[in-house]
Coordinates of C-alpha atoms and ligand atoms in Angstrom, one line a residue:
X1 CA -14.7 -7.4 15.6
X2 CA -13.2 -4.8 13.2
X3 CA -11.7 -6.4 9.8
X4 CA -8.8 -5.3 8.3
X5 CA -6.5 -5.4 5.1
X6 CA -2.7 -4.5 5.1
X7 CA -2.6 -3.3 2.0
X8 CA 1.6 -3.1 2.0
X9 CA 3.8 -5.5 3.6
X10 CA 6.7 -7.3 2.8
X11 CA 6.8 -10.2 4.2
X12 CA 8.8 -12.2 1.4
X13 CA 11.9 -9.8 3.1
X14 CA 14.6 -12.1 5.3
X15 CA 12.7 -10.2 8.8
X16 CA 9.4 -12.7 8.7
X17 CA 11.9 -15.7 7.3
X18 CA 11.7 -17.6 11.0
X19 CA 8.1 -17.4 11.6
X20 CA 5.8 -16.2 9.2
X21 CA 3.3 -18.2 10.1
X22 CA 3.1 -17.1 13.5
X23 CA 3.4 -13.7 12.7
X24 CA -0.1 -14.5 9.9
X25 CA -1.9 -16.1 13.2
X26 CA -0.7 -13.0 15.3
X27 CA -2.6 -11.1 12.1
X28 CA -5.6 -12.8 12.0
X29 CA -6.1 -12.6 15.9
X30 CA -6.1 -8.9 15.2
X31 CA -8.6 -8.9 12.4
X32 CA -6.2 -8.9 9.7
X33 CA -8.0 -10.7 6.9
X34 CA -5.6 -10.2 3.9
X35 CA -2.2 -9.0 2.9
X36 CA -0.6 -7.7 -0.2
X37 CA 3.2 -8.0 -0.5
X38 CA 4.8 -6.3 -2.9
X39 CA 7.2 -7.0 -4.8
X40 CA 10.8 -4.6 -5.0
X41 CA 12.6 -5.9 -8.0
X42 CA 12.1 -9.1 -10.1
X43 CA 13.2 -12.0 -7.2
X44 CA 11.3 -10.7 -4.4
X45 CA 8.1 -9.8 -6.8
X46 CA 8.4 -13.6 -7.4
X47 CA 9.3 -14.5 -3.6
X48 CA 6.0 -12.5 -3.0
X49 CA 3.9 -14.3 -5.8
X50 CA 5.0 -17.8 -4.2
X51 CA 3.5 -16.4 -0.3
X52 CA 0.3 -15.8 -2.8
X53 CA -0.3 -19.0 -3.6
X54 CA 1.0 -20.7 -0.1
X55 CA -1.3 -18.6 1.7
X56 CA -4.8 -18.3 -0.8
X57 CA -6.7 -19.5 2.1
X58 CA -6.8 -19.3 5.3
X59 CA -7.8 -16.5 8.3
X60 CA -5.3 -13.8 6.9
X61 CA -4.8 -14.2 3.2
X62 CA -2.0 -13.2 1.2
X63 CA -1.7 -11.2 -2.1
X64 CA 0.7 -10.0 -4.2
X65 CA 2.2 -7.0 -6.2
X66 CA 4.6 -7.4 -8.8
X67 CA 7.0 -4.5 -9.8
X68 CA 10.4 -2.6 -10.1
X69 CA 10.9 -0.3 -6.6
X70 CA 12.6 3.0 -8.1
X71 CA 15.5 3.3 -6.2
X72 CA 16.4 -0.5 -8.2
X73 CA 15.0 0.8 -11.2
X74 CA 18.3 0.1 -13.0
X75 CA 17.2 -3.0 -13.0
X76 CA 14.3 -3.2 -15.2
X77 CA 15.8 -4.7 -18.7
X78 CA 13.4 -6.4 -21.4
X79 CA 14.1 -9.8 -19.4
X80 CA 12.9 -8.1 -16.1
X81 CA 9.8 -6.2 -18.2
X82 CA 8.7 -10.1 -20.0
X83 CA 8.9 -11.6 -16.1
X84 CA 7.3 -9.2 -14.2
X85 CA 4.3 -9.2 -17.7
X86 CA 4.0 -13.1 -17.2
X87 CA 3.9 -12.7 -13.2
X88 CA 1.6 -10.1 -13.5
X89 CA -1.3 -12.5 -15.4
X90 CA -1.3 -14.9 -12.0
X91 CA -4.3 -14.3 -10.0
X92 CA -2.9 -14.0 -7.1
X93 CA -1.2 -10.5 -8.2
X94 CA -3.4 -8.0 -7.6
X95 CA -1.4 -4.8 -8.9
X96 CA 2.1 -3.2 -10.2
X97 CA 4.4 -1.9 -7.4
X98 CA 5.9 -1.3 -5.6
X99 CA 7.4 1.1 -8.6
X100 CA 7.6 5.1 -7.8
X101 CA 10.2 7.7 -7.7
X102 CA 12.7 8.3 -4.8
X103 CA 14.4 11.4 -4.9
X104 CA 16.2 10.8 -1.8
X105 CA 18.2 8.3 -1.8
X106 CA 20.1 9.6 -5.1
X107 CA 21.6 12.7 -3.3
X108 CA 22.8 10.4 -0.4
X109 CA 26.7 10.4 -0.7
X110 CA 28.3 7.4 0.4
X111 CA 25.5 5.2 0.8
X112 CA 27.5 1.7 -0.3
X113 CA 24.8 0.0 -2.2
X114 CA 23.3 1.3 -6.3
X115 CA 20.6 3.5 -6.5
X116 CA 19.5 4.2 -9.9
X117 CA 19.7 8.0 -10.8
X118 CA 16.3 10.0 -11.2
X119 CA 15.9 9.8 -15.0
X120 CA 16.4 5.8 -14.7
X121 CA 13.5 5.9 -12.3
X122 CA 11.1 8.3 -14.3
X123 CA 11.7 5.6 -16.9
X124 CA 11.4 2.8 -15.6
X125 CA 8.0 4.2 -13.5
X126 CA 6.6 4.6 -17.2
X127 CA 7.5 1.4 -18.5
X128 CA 6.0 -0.5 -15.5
X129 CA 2.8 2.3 -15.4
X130 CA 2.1 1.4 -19.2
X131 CA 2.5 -2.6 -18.1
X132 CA -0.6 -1.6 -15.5
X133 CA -2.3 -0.6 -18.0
X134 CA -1.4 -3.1 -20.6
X135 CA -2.8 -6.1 -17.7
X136 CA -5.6 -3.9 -16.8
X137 CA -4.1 -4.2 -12.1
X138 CA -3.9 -0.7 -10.0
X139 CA -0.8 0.3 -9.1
X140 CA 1.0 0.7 -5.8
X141 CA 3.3 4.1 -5.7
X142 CA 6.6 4.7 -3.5
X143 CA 6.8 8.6 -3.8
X144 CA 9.3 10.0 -1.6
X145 CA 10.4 13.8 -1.8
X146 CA 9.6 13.4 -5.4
X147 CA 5.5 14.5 -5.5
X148 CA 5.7 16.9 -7.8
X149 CA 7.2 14.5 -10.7
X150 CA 4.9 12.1 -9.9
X151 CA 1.7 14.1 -10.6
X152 CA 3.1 14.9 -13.4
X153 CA 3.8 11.7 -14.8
X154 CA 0.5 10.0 -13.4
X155 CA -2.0 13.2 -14.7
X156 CA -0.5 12.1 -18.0
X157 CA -0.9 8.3 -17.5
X158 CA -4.7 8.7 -16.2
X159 CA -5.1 10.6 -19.3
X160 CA -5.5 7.9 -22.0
X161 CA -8.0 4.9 -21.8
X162 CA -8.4 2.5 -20.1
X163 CA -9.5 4.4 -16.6
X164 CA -6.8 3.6 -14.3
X165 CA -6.6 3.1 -10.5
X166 CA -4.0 3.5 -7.6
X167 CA -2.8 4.5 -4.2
X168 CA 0.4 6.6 -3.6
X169 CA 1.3 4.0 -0.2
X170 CA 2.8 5.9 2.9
X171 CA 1.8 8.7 1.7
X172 CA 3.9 11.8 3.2
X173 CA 3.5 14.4 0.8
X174 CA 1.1 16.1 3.3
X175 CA -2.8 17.7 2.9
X176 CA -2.1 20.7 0.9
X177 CA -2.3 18.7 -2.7
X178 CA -4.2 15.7 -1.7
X179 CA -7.2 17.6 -3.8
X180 CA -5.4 16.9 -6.7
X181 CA -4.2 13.2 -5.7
X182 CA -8.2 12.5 -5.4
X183 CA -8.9 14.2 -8.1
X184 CA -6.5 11.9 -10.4
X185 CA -8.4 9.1 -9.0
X186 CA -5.7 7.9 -6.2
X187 CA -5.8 6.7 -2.9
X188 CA -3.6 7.3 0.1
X189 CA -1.9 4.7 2.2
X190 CA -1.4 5.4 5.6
X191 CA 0.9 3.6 8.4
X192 CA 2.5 3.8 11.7
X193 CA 4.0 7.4 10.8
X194 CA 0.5 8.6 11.9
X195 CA 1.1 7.3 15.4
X196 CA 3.6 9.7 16.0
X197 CA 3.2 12.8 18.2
X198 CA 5.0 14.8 15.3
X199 CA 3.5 13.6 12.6
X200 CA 1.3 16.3 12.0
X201 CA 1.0 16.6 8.1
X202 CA 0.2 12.8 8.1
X203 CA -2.4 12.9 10.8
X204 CA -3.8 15.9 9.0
X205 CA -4.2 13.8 6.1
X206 CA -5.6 11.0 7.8
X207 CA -8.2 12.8 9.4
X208 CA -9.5 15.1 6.2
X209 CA -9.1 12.8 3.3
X210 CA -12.4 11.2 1.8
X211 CA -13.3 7.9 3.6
X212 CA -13.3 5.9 0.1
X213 CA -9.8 6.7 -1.0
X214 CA -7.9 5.7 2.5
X215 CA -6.1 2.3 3.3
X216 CA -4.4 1.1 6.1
X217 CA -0.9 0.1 5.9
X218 CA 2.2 -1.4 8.0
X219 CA 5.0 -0.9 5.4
X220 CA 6.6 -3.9 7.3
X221 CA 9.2 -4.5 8.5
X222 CA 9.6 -0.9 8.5
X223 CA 8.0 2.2 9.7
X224 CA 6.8 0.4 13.2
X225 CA 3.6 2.3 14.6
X226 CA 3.6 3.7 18.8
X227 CA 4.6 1.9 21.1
X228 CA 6.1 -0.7 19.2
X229 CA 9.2 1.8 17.6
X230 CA 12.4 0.3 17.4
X231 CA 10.8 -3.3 16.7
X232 CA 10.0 -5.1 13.5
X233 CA 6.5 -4.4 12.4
X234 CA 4.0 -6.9 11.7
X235 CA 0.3 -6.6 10.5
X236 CA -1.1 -7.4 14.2
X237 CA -0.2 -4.0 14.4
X238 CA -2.4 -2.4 12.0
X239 CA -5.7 -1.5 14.9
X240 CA -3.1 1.1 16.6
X241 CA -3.1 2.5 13.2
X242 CA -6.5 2.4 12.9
X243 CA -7.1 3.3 16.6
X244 CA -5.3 6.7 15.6
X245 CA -7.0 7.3 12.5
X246 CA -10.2 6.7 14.5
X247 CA -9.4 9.3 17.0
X248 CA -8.7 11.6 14.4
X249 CA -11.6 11.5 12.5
X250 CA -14.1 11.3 15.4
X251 CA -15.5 7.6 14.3
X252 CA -14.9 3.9 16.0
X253 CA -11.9 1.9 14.9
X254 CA -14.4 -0.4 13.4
X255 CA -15.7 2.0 11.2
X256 CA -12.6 2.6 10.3
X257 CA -11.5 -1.1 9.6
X258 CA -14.9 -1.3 7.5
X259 CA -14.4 1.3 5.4
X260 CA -10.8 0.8 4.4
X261 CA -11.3 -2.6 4.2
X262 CA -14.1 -1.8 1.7
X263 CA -11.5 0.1 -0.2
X264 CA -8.8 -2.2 -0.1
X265 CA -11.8 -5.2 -1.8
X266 CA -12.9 -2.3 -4.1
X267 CA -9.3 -1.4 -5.6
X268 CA -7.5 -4.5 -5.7
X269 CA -10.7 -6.8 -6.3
X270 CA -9.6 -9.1 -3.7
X271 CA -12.1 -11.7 -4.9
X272 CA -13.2 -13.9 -1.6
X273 CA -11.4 -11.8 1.1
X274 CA -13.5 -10.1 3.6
X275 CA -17.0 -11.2 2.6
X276 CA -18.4 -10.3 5.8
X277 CA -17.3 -6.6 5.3
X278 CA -20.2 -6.5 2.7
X279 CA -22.4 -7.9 5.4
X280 CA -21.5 -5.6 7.9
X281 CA -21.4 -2.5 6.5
X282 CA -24.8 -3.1 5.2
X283 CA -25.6 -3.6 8.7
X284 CA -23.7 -0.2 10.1
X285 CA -25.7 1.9 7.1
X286 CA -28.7 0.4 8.8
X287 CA -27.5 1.1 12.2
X288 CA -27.0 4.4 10.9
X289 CA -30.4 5.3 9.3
X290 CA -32.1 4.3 12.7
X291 CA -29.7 6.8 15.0
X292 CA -30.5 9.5 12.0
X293 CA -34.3 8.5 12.2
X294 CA -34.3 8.5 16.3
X295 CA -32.7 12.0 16.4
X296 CA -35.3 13.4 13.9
Ligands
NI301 NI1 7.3 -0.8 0.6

């Protein structure tokens, strides 16, 4: 059975409040052996630490990120920075984010609720990127319509010691600069926008980036994968995702649960998830050496 890590969900949000733990048993049915939640301002980082420790066991375990999403970046004063710095020593939170730049939302007239302006957000994303690297946890990136900044901003950050990690999650800025995104040192999360007949630039990315810096994501409760559109998303979801990534890139879904899996352990040392992954992928190199050798 493939394995699989949703490496972006929030299920501390009100849309899993009624039955979580049906919706983690859905999860594990599907292979689904980990989670991490991350966090959008200082209550739900906390709301998402608590899931951490409720669920540290079990079939589908649950991790999570702590951080400042940039469109409430207003709301990172000292009190919100010293929180998120004490959160961020638990060890069940395996990175900062989500934190990022949105350049949408800002030029949205008449949207009713606060969005903090651009230079708020540029701040705040260096505050919380120098915390990372103060507590030594990758960092989980919102980047919408905004790429350009951001590369700027993290080419700086992976400049000084110590070496830094990351993944820019549903990643939409499309294949034409994912050289440099890999070259900085990033991975790319990728969700149910790949399921969609449109979504060409995604599914172009998904099938050319390099198999080490990919993860699987559900972005729950948003961004619900084919056929499932219009309804909340869960993580049972995540094999159509990798069912389409699979197609794309010519390989099983299993493979494609291994590997991302593997990168999802790797990045966010999920210490005790997925120990069969190891197991098995030893087992498909072998698998592999033996087709190679028969062909020869
Ligand atoms: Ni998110």
């Amino acid at each position: 059975m493939a394995l699989f890590v949703d490496t972006h969900i929030h299920l501390q949000l009100p849309a899993y409040a009624d039955d979580l733990s049906a919706v983690l048993e859905r999860a594990a049915e599907a292979g689904v052996r980990a989670c991490i939640v991350p966090g959008l301002e200082v209550e739900s980082s906390r709301a998402a630490l608590t899931l951490a420790e409720r669920y540290a066991d079990g079939p589908c375990r649950l991790y999570a990120a702590v951080g400042i999403h940039p469109t409430e970046a207003y709301r990172l004063d000292a009190a919100a920075l010293r929180e998120l710095r004490a959160m961020a020593a638990h060890p069940r939170v395996v990175a900062i984010g989500e934190i990022g730049l949105d350049d949408y939302w800002p030029r949205i007239p008449d949207r009713g609720w606060r969005c903090a302006e651009p230079e708020e957000q540029r701040e705040a994303l260096r505050r919380q990127l120098d915390l990372a690297a103060e507590v030594g946890l990758p960092v989980i990136l919102h980047d919408r319509e905004a790429h350009e900044a951001i590369l700027r901003i993290l080419a700086a950050w992976v400049e000084a010691e110590p070496p830094k990690r990351g993944v820019l999650h549903a990643y939409a800025a499309g294949p034409t600069r994912l050289d440099e995104v890999v070259a900085l040192g990033f991975a790319v999360g990728v969700g149910g926008v790949v399921t969609r007949r449109k979504a060409t630039a995604v599914q172009e990315v998904a099938r050319s980036v390099a198999a080490d810096r990919l993860l699987l994501e559900t972005d729950g409760p948003y961004l619900t994968p084919v056929p499932y559109r219009g309804r909340r998303n869960e993580p049972a979801y995540l094999p159509l995702i990798a069912e389409t990534i699979a197609r794309l890139r010519g390989v099983t879904a299993e493979a494609v649960g291994t590997m991302t899996t593997a990168n999802a352990v790797r990045l966010f040392a999920l210490e005790g998830c997925c120990d069969g992954v190891k197991r098995e992928r030893e087992g498909s190199k072998v698998e592999d050496e033996s087709e190679r050798l028969a062909l020869s």
